Coordinates of C-alpha atoms in Angstrom, one line a residue:
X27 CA -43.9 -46.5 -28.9
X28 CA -42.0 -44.6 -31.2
X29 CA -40.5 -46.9 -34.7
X30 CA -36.8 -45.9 -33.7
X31 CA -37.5 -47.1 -29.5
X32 CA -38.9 -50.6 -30.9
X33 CA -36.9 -53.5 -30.2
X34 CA -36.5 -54.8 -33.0
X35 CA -35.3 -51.1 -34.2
X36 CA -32.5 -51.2 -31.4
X37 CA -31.2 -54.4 -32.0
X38 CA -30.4 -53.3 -35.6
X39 CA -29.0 -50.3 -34.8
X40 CA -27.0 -51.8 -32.1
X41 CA -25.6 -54.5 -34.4
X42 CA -24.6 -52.0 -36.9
X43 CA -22.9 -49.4 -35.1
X44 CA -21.1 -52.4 -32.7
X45 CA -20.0 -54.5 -35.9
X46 CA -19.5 -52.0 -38.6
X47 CA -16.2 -51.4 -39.8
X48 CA -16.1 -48.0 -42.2
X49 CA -14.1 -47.8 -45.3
X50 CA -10.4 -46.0 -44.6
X51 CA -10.9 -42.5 -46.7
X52 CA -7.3 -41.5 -46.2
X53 CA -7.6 -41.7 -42.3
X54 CA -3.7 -42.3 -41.9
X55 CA -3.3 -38.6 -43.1
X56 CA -5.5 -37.4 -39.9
X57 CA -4.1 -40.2 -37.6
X58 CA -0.2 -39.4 -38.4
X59 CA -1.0 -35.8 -37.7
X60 CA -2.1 -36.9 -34.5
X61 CA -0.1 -39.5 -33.3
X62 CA 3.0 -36.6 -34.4
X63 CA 0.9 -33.8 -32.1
X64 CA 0.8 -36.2 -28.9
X65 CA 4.1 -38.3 -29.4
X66 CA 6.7 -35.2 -30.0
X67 CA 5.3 -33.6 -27.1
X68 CA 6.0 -36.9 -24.3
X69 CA 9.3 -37.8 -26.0
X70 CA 10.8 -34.4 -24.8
X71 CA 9.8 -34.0 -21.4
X72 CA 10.2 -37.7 -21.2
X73 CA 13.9 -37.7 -22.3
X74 CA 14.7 -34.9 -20.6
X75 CA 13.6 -35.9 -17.3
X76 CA 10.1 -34.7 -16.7
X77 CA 8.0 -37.7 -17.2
X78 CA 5.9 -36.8 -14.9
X79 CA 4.7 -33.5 -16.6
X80 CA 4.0 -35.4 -20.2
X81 CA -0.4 -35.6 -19.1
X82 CA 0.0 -31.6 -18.9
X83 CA 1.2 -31.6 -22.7
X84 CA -0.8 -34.5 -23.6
X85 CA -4.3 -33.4 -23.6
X86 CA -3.0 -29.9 -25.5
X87 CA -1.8 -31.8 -28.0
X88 CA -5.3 -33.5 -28.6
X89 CA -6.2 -30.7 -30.1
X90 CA -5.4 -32.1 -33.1
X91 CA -7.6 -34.8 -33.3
X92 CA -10.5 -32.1 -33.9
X93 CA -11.2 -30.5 -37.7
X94 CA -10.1 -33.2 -39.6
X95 CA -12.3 -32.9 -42.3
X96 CA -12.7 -29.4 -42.1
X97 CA -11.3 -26.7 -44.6
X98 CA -7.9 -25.5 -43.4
X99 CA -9.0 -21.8 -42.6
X100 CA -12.1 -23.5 -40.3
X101 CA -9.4 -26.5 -38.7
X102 CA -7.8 -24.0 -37.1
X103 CA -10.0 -22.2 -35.9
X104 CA -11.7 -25.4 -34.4
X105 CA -8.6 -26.5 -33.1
X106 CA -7.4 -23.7 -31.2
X107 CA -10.6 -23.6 -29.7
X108 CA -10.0 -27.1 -28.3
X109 CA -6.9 -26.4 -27.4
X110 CA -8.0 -23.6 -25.3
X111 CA -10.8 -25.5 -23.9
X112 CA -8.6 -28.6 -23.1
X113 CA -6.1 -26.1 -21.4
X114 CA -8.8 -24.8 -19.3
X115 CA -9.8 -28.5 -18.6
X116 CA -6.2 -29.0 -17.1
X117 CA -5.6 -26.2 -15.2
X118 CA -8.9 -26.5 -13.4
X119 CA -8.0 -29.8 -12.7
X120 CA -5.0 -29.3 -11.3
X121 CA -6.4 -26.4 -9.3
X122 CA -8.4 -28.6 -7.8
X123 CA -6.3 -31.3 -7.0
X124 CA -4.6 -28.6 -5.3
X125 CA -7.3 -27.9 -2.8
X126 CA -8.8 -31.5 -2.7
X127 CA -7.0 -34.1 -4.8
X128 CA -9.4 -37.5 -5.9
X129 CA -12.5 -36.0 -4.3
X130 CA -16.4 -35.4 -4.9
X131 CA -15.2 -31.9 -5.8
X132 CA -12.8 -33.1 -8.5
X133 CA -16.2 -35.1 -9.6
X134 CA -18.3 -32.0 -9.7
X135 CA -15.6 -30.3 -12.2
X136 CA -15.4 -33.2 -14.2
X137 CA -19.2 -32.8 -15.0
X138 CA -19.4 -29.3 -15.2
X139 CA -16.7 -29.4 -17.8
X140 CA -18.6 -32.3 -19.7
X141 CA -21.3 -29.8 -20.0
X142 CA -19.4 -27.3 -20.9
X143 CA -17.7 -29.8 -23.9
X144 CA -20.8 -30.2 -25.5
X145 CA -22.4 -26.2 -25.0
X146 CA -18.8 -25.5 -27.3
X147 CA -19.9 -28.2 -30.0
X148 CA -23.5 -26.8 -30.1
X149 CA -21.7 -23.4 -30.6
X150 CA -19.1 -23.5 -33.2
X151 CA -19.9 -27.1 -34.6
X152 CA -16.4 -28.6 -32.9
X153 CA -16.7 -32.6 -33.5
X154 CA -16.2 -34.7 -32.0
X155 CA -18.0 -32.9 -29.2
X156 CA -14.9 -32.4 -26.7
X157 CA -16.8 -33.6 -23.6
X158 CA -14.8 -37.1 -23.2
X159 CA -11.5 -35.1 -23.8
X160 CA -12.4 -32.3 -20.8
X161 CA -13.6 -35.1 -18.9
X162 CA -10.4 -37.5 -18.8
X163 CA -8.0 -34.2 -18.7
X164 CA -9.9 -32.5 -15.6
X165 CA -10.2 -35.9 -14.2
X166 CA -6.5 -36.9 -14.5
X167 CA -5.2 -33.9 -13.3
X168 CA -7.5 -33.4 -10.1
X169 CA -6.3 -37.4 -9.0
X170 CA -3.2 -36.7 -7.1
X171 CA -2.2 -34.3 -5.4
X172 CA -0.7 -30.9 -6.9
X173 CA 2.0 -27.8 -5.7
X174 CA 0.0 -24.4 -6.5
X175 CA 3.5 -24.2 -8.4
X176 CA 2.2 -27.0 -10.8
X177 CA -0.6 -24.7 -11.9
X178 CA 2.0 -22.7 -14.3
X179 CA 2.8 -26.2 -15.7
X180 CA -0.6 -26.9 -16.2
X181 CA -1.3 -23.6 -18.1
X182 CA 2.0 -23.5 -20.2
X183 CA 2.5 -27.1 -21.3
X184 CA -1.1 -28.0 -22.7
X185 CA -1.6 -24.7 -24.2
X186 CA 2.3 -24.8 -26.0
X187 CA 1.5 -28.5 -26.9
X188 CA -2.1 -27.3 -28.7
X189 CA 0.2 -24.9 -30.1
X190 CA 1.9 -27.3 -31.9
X191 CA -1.1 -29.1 -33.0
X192 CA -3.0 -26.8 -34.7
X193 CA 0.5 -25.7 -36.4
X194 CA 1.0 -29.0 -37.3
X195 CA -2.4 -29.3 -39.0
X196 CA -2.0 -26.6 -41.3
X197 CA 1.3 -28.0 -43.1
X198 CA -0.5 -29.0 -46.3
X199 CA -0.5 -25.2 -46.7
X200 CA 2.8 -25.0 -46.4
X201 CA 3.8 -28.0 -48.2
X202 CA 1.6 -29.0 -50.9
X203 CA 3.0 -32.3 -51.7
X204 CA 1.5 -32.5 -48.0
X205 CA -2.1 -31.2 -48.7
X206 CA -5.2 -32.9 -47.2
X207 CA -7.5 -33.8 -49.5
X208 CA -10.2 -33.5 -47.1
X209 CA -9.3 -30.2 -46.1
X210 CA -9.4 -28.0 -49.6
X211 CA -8.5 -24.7 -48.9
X212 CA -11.6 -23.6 -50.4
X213 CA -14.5 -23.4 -48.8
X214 CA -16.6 -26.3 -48.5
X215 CA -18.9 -28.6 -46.8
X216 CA -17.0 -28.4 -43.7
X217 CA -16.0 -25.0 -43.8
X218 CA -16.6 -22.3 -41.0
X219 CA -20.1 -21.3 -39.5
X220 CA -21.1 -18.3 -37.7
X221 CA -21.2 -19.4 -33.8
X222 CA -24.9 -20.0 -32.3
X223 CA -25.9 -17.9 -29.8
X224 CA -26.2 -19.3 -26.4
X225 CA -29.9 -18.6 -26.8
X226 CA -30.8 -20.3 -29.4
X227 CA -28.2 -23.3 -28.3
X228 CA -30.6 -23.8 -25.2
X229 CA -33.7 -23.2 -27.0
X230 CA -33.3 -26.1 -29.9
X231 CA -35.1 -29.8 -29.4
X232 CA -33.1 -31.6 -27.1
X233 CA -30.3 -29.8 -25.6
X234 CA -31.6 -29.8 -22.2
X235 CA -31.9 -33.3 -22.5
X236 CA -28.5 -33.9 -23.8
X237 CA -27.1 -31.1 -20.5
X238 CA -29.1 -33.1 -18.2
X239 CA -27.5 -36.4 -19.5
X240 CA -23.8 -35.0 -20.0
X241 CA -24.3 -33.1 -16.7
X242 CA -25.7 -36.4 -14.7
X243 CA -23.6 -39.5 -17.0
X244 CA -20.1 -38.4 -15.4
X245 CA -21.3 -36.8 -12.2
X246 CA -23.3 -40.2 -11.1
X247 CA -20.5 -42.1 -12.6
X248 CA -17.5 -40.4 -10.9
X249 CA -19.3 -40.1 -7.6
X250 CA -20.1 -44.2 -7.4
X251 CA -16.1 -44.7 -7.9
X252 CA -15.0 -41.9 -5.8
X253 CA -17.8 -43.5 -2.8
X254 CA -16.9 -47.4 -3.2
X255 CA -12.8 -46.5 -3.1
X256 CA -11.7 -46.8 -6.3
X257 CA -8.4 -45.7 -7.3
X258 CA -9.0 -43.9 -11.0
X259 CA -12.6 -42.7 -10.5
X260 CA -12.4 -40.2 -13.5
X261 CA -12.2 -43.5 -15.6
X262 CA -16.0 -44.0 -14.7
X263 CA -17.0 -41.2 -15.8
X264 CA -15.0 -41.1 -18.8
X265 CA -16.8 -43.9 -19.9
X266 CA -19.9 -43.0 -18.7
X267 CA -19.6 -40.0 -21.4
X268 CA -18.8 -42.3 -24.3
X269 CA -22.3 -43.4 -25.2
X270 CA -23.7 -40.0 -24.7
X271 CA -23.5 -38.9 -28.1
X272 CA -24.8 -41.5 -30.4
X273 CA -27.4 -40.8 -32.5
X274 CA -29.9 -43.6 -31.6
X275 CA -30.3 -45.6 -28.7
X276 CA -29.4 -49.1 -30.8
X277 CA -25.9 -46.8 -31.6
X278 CA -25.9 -45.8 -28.3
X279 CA -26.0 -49.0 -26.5
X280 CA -23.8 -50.0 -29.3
X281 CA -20.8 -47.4 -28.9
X282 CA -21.2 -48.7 -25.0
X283 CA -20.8 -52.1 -26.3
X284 CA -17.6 -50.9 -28.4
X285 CA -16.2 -49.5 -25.1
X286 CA -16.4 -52.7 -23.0
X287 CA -15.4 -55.1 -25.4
X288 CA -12.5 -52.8 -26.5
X289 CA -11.3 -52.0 -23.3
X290 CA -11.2 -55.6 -22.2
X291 CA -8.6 -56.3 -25.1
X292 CA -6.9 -53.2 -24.3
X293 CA -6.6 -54.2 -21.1
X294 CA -5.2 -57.7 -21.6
X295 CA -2.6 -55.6 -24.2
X296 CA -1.6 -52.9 -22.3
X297 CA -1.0 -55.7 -19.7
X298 CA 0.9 -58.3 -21.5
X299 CA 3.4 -54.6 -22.8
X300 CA 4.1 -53.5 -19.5
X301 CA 4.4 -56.8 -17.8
X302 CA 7.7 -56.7 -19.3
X303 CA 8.5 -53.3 -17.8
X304 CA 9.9 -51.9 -20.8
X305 CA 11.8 -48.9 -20.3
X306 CA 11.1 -45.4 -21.2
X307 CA 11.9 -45.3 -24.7
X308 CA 10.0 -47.9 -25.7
X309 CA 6.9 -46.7 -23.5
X310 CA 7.1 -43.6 -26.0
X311 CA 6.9 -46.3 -28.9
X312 CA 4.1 -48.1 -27.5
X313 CA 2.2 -44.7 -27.0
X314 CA 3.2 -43.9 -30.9
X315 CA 1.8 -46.8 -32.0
X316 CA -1.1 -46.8 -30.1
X317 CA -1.8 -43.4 -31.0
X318 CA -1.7 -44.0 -34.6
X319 CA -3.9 -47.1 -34.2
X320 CA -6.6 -45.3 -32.5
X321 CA -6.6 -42.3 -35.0
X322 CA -7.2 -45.2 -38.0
X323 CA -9.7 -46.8 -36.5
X324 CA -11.7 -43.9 -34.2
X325 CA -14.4 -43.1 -37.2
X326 CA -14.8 -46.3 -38.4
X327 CA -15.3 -49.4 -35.5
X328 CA -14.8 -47.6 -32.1
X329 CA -14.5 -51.0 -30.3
X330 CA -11.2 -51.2 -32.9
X331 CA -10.1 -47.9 -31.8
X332 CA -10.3 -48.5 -27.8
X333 CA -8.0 -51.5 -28.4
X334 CA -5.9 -48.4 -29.0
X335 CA -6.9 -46.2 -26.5
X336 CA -6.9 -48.3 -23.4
X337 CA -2.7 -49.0 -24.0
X338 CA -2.2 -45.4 -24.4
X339 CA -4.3 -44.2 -21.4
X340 CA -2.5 -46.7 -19.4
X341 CA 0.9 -45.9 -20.4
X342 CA 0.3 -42.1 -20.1
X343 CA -0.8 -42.6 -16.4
X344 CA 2.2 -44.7 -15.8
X345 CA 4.2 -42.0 -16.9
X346 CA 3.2 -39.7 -15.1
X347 CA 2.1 -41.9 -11.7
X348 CA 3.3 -45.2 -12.0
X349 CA 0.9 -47.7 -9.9
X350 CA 1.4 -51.5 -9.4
X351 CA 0.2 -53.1 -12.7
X352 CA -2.3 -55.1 -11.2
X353 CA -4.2 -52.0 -9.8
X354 CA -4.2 -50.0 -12.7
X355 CA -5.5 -52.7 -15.1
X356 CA -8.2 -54.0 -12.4
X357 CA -9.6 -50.0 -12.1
X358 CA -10.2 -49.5 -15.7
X359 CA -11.8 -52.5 -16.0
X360 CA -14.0 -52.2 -12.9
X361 CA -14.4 -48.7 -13.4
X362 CA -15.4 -49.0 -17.2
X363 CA -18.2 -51.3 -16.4
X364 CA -19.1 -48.6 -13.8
X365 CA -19.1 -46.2 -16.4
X366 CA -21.0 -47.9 -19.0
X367 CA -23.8 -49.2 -16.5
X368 CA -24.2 -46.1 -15.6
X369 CA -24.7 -44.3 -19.3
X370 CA -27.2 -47.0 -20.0
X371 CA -29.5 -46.1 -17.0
X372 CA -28.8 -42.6 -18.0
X373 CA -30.0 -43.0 -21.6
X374 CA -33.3 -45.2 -21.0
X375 CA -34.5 -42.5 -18.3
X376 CA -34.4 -39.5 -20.9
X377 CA -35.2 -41.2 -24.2
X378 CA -35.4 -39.3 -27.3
X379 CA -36.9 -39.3 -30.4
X380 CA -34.7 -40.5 -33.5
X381 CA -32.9 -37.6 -35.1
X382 CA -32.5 -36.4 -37.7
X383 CA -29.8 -35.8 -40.5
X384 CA -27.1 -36.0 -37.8
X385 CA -23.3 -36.7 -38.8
X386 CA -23.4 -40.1 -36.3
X387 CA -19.7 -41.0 -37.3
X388 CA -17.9 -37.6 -36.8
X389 CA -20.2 -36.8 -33.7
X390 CA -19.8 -40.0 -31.5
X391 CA -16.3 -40.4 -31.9
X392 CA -14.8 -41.2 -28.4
X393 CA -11.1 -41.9 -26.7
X394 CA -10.0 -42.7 -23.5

């Protein structure tokens, strides 16, 4: 058996990536950007009446989470290509939910999207690699049921709220007091590289293992929830696509970890918040600080980080389909054990060597 497969070898790995908390490195300038990019977006349509249309814009404005330690001329670039990749996630989710709302085929475009996410990365180098992100938005979307009307929503929202983002990210040009140190406007470590033809993507050690996982991880996982009745199924394979990426198995197992453990404190937050049934402005504050609070932590302890996420998934579906609290809580914690189960028996069925010089942080990074 190979060194990085031996137990011993996983349980270390496992412990390290599930207890390690990274040093800060002026995340709060990444994770106000953020929380800015996705928060100005809900407040308008909230306050003026459209709460219901605040997903659409959401997942747009996550195109701002990409990049961040990128040069400015290459954060851009990065970022409007997950912003039109994330718009593309939307609209064919809605377009499906328009044809056959919570279904198998809503599951089959949530994995062929989560194929698609990490074909992009492979491309242009775009980390984290956006699979979880077209997953949850295609998902979302395709869950209830749409007008063909909504599709212009879909299309115009997401793509004015990426918009937004990528401006946003580029303000330290604008405003140097405002610069990002770890975005020089030099050329650098993490500046822009020539895309990778599609060729040599599917030809390079281990990317047909990674499709098959990405393609089966969400598909399996979505299809189990969709079968047994459950009322978020996308949730499942969400987290089915969260372990994907680690660089070992032990960090693997470990990120899964991070998602369970995280989401059960999530959970017990999000529920204690909107027990209360706060009204609408300060479900826009809890989403801020939410926000924020993933963005600190999402490079440095994920479990951390999905203490975050879990309020601010759940308060971004109660926006836009509010659901008896009981239900939504119970489904992403049923369906996030789904998920989780599922990436496990994915991972040990295709196991891979231990790779090498890979940027685990930056690349394994997961929300939702």
């Amino acid at each position: 058996m190979h060194s990085s497969t031996a137990p011993t070898t996983i349980r270390s790995e496992w412990r390290r990536e599930f207890l390690s908390v990274l040093p800060h490195n002026r995340a709060h300038a990444g994770a106000i950007r953020a929380a800015i990019a996705v928060v100005l977006p809900i407040a308008i349509l909230s306050l003026t009446g459209h709460p219901t249309l605040t997903l659409y814009a959401t997942f747009g404005a996550m195109a701002g989470v990409f990049g961040r330690h990128s040069t400015y001329a290459a954060r851009w670039r990065l970022q409007a290509a997950a912003g039109l990749a994330l718009t593309t996630a939307v609209v064919v989710g809605t377009l499906v939910a328009v044809v056959a709302p919570a279904s198998f085929l809503a599951v089959a475009a949530i994995a062929v999207l989560s194929v698609a996410g990490l074909l992009l990365s492979r491309r242009i180098g775009l980390l984290p690699v956006p699979s979880l992100f077209l997953v949850f938005a295609t998902g979302s979307t395709s869950a209830f049921a749409h007008a063909p009307v909504d599709l212009i929503w879909a299309a115009v929202l997401p793509l004015g709220a990426a918009t937004f983002a990528v401006l946003l990210g580029q303000v330290g040009r604008i405003l140097p007091s405002l610069r990002d140190s770890a975005a020089p406007s030099t050329p650098a470590k993490h500046g822009l590289r020539p895309a990778v033809p599609f060729r040599d993507i599917l030809g390079a050690p281990g990317v047909r293992r990674d499709i098959v996982r990405y393609l089966v991880g969400p598909l399996a996982a979505g299809a189990l929830a969709t079968a047994v009745g459950i009322g978020h199924p996308y949730w499942a394979a969400v987290a089915a696509t969260v372990p994907l990426s680690g660089a070992t198995l032990g960090a693997q197992l470990g990120r899964g970890s991070q998602r369970l453990v995280g989401t059960i404190l999530g959970v017990a937050l999000a529920a204690l918040l909107l027990s209360f049934d706060p009204p609408l402005v300060w479900l826009i504050v809890i989403v801020a600080a939410a926000q924020l609070w993933a963005e600190l932590f999402i490079l440095r302890n994920y479990a951390l980080a999905t203490v975050g996420v879990t309020p601010l998934a759940l308060v971004m579906v109660h926006l836009a389909s509010p659901l008896p609290l009981a239900e939504l809580v119970s489904d992403r914690l049923v369906e996030t054990v789904i998920g989780v189960v599922v990436a496990v028996v994915v991972l040990l069925v295709t196991p891979s060597p231990r790779p090498q010089n890979r940027p685990v942080r930056e690349a394994t990074i997961g929300r939702f």
